[in-house]
Coordinates of C-alpha atoms in Angstrom, one line a residue:
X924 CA -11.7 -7.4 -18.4
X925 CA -14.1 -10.2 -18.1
X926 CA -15.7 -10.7 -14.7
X927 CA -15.6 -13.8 -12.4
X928 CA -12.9 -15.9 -11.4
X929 CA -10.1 -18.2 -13.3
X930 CA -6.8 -19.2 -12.9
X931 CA -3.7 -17.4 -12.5
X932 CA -1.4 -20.1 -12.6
X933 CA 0.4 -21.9 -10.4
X934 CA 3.0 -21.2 -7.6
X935 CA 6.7 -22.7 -7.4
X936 CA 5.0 -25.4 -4.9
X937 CA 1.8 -26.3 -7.1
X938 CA -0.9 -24.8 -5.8
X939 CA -2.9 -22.8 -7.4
X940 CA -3.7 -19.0 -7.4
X941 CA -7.2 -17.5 -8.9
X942 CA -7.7 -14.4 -10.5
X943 CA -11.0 -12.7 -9.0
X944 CA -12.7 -9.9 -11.5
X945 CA -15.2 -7.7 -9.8
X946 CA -17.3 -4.5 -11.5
X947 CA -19.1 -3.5 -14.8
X948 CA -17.7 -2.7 -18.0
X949 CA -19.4 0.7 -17.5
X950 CA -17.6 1.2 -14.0
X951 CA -14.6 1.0 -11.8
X952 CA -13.3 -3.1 -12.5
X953 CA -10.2 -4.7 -10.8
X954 CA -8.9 -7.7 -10.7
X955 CA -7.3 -9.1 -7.9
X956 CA -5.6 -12.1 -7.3
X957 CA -5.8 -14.8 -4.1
X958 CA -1.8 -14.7 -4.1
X959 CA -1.0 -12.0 -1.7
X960 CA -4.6 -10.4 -2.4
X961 CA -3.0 -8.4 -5.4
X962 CA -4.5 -6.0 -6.7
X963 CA -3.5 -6.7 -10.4
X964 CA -5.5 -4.4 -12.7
X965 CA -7.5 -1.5 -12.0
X966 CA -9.8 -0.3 -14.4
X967 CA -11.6 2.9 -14.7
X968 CA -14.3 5.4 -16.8
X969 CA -12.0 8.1 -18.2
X970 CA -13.4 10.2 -20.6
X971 CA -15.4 8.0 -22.2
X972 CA -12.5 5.7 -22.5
X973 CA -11.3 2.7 -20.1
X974 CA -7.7 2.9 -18.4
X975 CA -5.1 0.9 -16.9
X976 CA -4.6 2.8 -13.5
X977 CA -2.2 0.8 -11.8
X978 CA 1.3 -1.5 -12.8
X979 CA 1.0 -5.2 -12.9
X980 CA 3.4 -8.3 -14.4
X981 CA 1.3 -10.9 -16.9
X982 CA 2.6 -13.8 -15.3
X983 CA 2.3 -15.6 -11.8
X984 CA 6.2 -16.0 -11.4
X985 CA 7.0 -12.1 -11.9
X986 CA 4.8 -11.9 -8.8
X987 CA 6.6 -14.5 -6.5
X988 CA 10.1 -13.1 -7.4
X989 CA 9.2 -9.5 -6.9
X990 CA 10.9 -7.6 -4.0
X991 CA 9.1 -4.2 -4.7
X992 CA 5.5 -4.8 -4.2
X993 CA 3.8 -4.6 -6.9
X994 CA 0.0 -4.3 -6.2
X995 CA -0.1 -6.3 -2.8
X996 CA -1.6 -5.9 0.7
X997 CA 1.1 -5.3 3.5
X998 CA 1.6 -6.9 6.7
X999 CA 1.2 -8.5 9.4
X1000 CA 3.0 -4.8 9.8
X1001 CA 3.0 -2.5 6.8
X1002 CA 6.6 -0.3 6.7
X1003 CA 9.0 -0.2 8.7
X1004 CA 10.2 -1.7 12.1
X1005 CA 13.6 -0.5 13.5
X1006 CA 15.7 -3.1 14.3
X1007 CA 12.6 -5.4 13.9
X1008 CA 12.3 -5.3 17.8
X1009 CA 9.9 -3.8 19.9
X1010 CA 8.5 -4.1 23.4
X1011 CA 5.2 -5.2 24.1
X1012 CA 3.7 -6.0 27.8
X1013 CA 7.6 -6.0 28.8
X1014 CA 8.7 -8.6 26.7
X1015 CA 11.0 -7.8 23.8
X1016 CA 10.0 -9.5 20.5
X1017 CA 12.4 -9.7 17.7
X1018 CA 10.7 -10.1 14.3
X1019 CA 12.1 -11.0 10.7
X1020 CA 15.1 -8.5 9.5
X1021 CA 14.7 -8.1 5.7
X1022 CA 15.7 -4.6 4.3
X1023 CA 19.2 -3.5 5.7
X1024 CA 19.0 -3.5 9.5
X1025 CA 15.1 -3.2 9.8
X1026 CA 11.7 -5.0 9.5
X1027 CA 9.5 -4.0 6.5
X1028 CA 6.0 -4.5 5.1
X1029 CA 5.9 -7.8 7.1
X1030 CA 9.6 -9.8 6.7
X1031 CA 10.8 -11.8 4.4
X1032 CA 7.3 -13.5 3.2
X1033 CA 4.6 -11.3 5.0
X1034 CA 0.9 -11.0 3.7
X1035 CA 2.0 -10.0 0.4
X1036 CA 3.7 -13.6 -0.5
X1037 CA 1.2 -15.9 1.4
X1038 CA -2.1 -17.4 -0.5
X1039 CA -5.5 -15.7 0.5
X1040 CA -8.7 -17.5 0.6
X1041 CA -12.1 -16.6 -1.4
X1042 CA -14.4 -17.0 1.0
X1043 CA -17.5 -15.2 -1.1
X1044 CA -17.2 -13.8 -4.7
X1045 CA -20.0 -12.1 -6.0
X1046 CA -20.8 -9.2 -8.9
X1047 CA -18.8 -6.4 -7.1
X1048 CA -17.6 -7.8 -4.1
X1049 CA -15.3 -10.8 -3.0
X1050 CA -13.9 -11.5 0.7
X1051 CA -10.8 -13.0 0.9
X1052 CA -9.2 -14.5 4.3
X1053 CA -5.7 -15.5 5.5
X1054 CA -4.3 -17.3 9.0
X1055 CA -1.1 -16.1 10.6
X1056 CA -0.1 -18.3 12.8
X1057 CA 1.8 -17.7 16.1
X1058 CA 5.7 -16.4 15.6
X1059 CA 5.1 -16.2 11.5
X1060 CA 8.1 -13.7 11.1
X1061 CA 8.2 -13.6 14.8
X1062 CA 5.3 -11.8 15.0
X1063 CA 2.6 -12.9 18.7
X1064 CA -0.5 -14.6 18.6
X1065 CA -2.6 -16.2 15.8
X1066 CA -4.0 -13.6 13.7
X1067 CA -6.9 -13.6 11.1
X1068 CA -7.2 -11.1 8.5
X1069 CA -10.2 -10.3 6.3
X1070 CA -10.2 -8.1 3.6
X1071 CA -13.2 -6.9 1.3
X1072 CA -13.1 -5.3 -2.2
X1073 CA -16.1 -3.4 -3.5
X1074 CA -16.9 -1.5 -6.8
X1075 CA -19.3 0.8 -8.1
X1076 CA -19.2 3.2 -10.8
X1077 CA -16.5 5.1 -9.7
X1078 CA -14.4 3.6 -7.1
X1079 CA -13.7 0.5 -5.2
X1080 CA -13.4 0.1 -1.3
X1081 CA -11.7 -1.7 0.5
X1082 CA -12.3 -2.8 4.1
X1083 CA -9.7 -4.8 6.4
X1084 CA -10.5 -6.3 9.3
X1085 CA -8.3 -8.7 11.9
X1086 CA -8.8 -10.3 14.9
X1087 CA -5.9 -11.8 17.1
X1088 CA -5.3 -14.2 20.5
X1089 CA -2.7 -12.1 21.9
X1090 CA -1.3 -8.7 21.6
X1091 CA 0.1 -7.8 18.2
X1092 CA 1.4 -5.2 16.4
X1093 CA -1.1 -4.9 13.4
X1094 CA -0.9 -1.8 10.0
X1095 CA -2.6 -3.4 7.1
X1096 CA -2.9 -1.5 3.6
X1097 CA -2.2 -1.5 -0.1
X1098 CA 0.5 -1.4 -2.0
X1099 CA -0.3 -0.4 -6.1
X1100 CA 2.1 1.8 -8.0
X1101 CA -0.4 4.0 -9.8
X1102 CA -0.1 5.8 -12.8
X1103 CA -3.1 7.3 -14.4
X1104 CA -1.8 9.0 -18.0
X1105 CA -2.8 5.9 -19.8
X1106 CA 0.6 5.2 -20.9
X1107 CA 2.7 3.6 -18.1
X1108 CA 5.9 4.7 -19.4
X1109 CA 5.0 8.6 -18.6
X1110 CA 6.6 9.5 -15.8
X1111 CA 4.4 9.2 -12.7
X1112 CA 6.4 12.3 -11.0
X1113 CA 4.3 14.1 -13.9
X1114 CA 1.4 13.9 -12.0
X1115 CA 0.2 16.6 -9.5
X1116 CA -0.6 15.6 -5.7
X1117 CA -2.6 17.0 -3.0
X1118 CA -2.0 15.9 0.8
X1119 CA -4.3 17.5 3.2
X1120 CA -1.3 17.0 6.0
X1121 CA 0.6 19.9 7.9
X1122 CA 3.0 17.8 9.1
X1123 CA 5.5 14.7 8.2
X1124 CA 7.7 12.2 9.5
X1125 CA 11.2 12.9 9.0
X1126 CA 13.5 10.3 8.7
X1127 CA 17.0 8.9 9.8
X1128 CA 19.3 6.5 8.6
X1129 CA 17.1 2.9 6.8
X1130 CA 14.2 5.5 6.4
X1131 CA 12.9 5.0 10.3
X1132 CA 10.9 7.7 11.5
X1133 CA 12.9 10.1 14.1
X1134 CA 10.1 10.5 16.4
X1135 CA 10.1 14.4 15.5
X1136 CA 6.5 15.3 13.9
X1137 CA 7.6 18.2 11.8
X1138 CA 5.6 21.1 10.1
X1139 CA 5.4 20.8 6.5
X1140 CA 5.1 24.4 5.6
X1141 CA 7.8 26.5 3.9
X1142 CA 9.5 22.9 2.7
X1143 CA 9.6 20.5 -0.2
X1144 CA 7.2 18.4 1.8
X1145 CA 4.5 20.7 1.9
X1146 CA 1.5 19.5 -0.6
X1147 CA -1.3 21.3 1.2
X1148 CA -2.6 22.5 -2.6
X1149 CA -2.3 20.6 -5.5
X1150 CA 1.0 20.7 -7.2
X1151 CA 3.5 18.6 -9.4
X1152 CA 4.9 15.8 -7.0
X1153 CA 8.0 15.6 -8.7
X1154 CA 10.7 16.0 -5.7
X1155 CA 13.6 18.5 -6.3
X1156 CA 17.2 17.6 -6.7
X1157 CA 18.1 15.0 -3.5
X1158 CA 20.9 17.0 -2.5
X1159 CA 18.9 20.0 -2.5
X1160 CA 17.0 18.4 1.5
X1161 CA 18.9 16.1 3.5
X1162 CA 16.1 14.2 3.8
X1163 CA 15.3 13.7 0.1
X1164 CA 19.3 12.5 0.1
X1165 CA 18.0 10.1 2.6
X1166 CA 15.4 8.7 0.6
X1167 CA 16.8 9.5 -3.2
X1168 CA 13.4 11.5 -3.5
X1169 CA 10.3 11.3 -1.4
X1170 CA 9.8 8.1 0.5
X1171 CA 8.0 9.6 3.8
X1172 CA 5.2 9.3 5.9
X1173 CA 2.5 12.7 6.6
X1174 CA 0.4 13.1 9.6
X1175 CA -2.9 13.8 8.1
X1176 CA -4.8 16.7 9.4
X1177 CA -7.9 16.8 11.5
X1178 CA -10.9 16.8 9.4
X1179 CA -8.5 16.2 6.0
X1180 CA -11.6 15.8 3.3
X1181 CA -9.1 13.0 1.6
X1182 CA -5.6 11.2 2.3
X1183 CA -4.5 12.4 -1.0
X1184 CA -5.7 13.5 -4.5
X1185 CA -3.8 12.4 -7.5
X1186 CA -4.1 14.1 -11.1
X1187 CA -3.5 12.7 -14.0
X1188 CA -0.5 14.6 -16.3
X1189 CA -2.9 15.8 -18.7
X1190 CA -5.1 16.4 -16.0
X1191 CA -8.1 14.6 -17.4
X1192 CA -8.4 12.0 -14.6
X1193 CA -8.4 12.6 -10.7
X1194 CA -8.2 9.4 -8.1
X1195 CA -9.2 10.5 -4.4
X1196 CA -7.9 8.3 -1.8
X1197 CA -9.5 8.1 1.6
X1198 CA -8.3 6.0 4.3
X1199 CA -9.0 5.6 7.9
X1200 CA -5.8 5.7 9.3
X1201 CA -4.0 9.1 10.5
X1202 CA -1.0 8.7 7.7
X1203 CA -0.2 8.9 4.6
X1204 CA 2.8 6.8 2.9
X1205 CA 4.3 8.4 -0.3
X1206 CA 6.6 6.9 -2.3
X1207 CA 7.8 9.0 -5.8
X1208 CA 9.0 5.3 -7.4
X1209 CA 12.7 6.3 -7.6
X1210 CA 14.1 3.2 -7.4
X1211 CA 11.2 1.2 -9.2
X1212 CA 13.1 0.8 -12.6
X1213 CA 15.7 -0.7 -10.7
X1214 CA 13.8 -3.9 -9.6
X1215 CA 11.5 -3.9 -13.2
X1216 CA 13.1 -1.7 -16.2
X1217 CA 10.2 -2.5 -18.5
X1218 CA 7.1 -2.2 -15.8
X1219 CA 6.8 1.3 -16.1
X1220 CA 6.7 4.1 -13.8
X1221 CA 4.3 4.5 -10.4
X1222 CA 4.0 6.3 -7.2
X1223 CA 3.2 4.7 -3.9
X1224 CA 0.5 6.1 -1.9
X1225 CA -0.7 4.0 1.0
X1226 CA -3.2 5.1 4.1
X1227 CA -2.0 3.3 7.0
X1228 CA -1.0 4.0 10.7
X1229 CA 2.6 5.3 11.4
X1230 CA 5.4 3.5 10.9
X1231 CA 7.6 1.8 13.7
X1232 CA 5.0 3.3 15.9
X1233 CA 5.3 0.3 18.5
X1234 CA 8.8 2.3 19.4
X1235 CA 7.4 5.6 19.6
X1236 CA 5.4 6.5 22.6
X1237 CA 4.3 9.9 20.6
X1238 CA 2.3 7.8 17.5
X1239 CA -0.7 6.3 18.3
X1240 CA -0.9 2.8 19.6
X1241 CA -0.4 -0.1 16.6
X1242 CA -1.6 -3.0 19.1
X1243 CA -4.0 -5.3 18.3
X1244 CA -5.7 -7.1 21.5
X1245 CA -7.6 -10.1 22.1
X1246 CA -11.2 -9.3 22.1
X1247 CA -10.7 -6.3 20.0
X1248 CA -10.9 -6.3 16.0
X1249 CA -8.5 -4.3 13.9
X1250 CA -10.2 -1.9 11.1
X1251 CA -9.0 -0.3 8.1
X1252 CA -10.9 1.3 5.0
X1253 CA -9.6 2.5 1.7
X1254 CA -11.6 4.0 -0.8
X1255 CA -10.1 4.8 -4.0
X1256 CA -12.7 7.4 -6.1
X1257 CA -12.1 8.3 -9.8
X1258 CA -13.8 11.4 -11.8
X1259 CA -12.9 12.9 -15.0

């Protein structure tokens, strides 16, 4: 990839989205683009080779008529809502409705579809800004978002930061469907996982958390050591059946040295993800190839708070404040 920025094309209402290339040719490169701060290509050292570590669409207009998030940030809330109500202060807010009954990864538009700003671009770094304004998908108060990408050698980070005017529900994080075998069309459920969580969030009917914090060991769920994430037969758990595979959230331990590990299928290629927030999103892909036959084949893994967590009084508080800034960091590390 060459570095620096040019154009992407333009959207359905003319204006115009930049592609932003940070790192070496030696080192962890992405590219990301201002639409929905994307991140389109990730490129990475692999044996003394370079490779293609996450899926991504050529073209601008695959991008604005996807509907399975394909490399953005999520938000204003990432996941899901239930109902897309909650409470807050004692009033009841209703916010957008866009998968079945419930709110997800921000309504109908959310952070993913809106056009981020560049505010500085440099080598290895760019900033990138966006203004949601008051009742955007129903959500309270004007919010600004910030988020930073960094590379080095071997990873990239990736710090969010928001501030808001009035209380707000606020779970920012990334969306890429990662593959690392160097050929997109190998099954990601090929790779092996690592999740340093003892416990998960079961789920009941739309994929909402149940409130019940379960214990991971002696189940399908448990990925405590390193093992091939390819989920058993869906009718084998009821909550695979729920999901078609795995599409849950894991309460990270105490002291976890990582969110996850991911290994590639011929194990020559390892991606550690630490994030700051106390779950861990994973999604096997199952129903990928239904939204984009010829993509190829990802897994989901996002760090993040816990989902619908303004309606459960057990999950830590997902309330932004005035006078308080929201803070998230990813970092994704590669070795081989």
């Amino acid at each position: 990839m060459n570095g620096g920025m040019r154009s992407f094309g333009l959207l359905e209402d003319g204006r115009s989205v930049e592609a932003i290339t940070l790192g070496s040719d030696d080192g962890v490169q992405v590219e990301v683009l201002t639409y929905g701060a994307i991140i389109r290509r990730l490129v990475v050292p692999a044996r003394g080779n370079r490779r293609d570590v996450v899926l991504h669409f050529d073209r601008l207009e695959h991008y604005e008529r996807d509907r399975a998030y394909v490399g953005p940030v999520v938000g204003r809330f990432g996941n899901r809502i239930a109902h897309g109500r909650f409470a807050l202060d004692g009033v009841m807010h209703q916010v957008t409705v866009n998968e079945g009954a419930n709110h997800l990864h921000g309504g109908a538009l959310g952070f993913s579809k809106r056009l981020w700003r560049a505010l500085e671009v440099r080598g290895d770094r760019v900033l990138l800004a966006l203004h949601s304004p008051d009742r955007e998908e129903g959500y309270p108060g004007n919010l600004d978002a910030t988020i930073e990408l960094t590379t080095n050698a071997d990873s990239l980070k990736v710090r969010i930061g928001a501030r808001s005017d009035a209380p707000t529900p606020v779970n920012l994080t990334y969306h890429p469907y990662f593959n690392l075998a160097g050929d997109f069309r190998t099954p990601a459920t090929a790779h092996c996982l690592r999740i340093p969580a003892s416990h998960y969030l079961p789920i009941g009917a739309g994929l909402i958390p149940t409130g019940e914090i379960a214990p991971v060991s002696g189940s399908t769920f448990d990925f405590r050591l390193s093992r091939r994430l390819e989920p058993p037969p869906p009718n084998s758990h009821p909550q695979l059946a729920l999901a078609g595979g795995y599409d849950h959230c894991w309460v990270l331990d105490d002291g976890a040295d990582c969110s996850c590990e991911l290994v590639s299928p011929a194990r020559d290629l390892t991606m550690s993800i630490r994030g700051s927030g106390p779950g861990l999103q994973f999604y096997n892909g199952q129903f990928l190839a239904r939204a984009h036959p010829r993509l190829g084949s990802g897994v989901i893994l996002e760090p993040q708070g816990l989902p619908n967590a303004m309606n459960e009084p057990r999950f830590p508080d997902a309330i932004l404040r005035p006078g308080e800034t929201y803070r998230a960091e990813i970092e994704y590390q590669f070795s081989s």
